[in-house]
CSV table of C-alpha atoms in Angstrom, one decimal:
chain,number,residue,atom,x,y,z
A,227,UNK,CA,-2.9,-2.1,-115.3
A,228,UNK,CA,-5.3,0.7,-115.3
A,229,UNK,CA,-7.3,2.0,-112.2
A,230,UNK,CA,-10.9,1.4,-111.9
A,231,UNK,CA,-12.9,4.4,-112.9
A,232,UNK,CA,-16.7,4.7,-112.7
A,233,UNK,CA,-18.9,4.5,-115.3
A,234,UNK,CA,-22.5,6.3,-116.1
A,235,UNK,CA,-23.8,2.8,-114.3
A,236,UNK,CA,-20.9,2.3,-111.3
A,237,UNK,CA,-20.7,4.1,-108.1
A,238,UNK,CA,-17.2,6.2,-107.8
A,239,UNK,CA,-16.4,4.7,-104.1
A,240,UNK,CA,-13.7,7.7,-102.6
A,241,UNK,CA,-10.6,6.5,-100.3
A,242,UNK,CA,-11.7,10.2,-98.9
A,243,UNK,CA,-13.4,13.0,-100.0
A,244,UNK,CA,-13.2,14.2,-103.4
A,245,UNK,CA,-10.5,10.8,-104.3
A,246,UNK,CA,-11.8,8.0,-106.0
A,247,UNK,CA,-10.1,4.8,-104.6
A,248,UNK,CA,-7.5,3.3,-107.1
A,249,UNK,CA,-8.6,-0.3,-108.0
A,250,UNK,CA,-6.5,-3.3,-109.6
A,251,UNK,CA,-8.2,-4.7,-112.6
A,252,UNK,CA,-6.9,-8.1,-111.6
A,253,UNK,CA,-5.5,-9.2,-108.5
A,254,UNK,CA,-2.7,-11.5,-110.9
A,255,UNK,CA,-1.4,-7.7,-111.8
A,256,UNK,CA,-0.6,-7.2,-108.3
A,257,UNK,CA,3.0,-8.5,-108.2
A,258,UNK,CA,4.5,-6.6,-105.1
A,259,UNK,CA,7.1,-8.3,-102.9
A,260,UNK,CA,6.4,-10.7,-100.4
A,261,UNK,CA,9.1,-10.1,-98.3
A,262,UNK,CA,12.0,-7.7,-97.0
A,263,UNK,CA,11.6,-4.3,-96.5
A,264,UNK,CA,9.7,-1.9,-98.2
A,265,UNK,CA,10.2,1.9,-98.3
A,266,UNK,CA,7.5,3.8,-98.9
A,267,UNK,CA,7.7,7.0,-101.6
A,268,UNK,CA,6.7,10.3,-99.7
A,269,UNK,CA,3.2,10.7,-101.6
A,270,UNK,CA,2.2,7.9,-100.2
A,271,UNK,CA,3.1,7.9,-96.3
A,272,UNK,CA,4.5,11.6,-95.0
A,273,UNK,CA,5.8,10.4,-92.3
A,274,UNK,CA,10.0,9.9,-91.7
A,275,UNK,CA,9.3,6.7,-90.5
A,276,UNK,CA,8.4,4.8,-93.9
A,277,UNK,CA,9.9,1.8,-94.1
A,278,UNK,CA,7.9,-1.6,-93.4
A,279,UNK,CA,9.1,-4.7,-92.9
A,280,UNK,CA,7.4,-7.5,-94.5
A,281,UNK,CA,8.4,-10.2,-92.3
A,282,UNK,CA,6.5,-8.0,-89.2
A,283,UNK,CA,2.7,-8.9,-89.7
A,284,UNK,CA,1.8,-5.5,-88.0
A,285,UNK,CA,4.1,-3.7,-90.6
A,286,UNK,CA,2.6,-5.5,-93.3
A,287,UNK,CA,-1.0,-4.4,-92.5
A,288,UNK,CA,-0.3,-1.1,-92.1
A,289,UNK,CA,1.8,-0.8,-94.9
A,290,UNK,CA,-1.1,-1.7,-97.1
A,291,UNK,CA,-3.3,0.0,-95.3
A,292,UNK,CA,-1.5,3.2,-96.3
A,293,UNK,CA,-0.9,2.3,-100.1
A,294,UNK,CA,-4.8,0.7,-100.7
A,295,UNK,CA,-5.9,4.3,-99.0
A,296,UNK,CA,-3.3,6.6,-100.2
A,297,UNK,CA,-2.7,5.6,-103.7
A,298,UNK,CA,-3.7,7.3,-107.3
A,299,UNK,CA,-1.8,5.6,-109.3
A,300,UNK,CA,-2.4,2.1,-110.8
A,301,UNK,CA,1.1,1.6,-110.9
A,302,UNK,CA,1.8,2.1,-106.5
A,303,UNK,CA,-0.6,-1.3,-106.6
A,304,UNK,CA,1.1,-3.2,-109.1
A,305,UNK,CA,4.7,-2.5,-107.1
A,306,UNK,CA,3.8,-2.5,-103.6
A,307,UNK,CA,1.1,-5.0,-103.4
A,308,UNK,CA,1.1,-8.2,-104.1
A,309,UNK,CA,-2.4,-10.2,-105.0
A,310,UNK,CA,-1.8,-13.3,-103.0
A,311,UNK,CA,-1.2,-11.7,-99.7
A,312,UNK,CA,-3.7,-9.3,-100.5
A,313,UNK,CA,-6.1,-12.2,-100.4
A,314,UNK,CA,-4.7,-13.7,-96.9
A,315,UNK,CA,-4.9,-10.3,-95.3
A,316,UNK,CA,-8.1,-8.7,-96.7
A,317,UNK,CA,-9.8,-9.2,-93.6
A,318,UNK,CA,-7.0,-7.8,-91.1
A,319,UNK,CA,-6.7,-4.8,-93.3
A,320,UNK,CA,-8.5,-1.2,-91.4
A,321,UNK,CA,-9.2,0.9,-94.8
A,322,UNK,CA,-11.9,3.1,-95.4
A,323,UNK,CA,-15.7,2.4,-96.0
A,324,UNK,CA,-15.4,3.4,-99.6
A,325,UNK,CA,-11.5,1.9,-100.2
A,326,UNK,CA,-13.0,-2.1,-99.0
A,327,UNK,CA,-16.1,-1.3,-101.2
A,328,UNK,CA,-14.4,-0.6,-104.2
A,329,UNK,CA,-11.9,-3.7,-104.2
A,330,UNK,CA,-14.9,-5.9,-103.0
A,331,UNK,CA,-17.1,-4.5,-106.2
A,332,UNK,CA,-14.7,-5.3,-108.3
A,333,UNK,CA,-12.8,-8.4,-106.8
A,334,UNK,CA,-16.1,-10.3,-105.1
A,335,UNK,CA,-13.9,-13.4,-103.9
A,336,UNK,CA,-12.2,-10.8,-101.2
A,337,UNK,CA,-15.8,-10.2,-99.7
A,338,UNK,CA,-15.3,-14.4,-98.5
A,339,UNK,CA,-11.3,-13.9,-97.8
């Protein structure tokens, strides 16, 4: 899986200023667990406290939360994400202006999840 990147015709949408968000070219790719408990690496959440349970909605939102807005690599997506939750959550999930527009460019059936 490769990240989304912007072409001469596609708007670079940033997770923050000066980052492009990190996009899954399919949400299939996204094969991240669905349960259990997650620990976060550093680069992602700085925090001591980084480990989510899955089982804990609350956790589970802001765990993605944090990966969809922190990531740049492909690869964080591919392990800590996983496309059918992604789906059931979408709306739930607080992320950036330009982190929502960038999945919802590229993966239109989110916009009606």
């Amino acid at each position: 899986m490769q990240a989304v990147s912007p072409t001469a015709t596609d708007v670079a949408f940033l997770a923050r200023p000066g980052r492009p968000a990190v996009v899954a070219r399919t949400l299939a790719e996204l094969a991240g667990p669905t349960r259990g408990v997650v620990e976060l690496p550093v680069r992602l959440m700085w925090n001591a406290e980084r480990t989510f349970d899955l089982g804990d909605p609350d956790q589970l939102l802001w765990m993605y939360e944090n990966v969809l807005r922190e990531t740049t690599r492909a690869d964080d997506l591919r392990a800590l994400i996983n496309g059918r939750t992604l789906r059931r959550v979408w709306r739930l999930l607080n992320l950036p202006r330009g982190v929502r527009q960038a999945w919802e460019s590229r993966h239109r059936g989110l916009r009606a999840a």
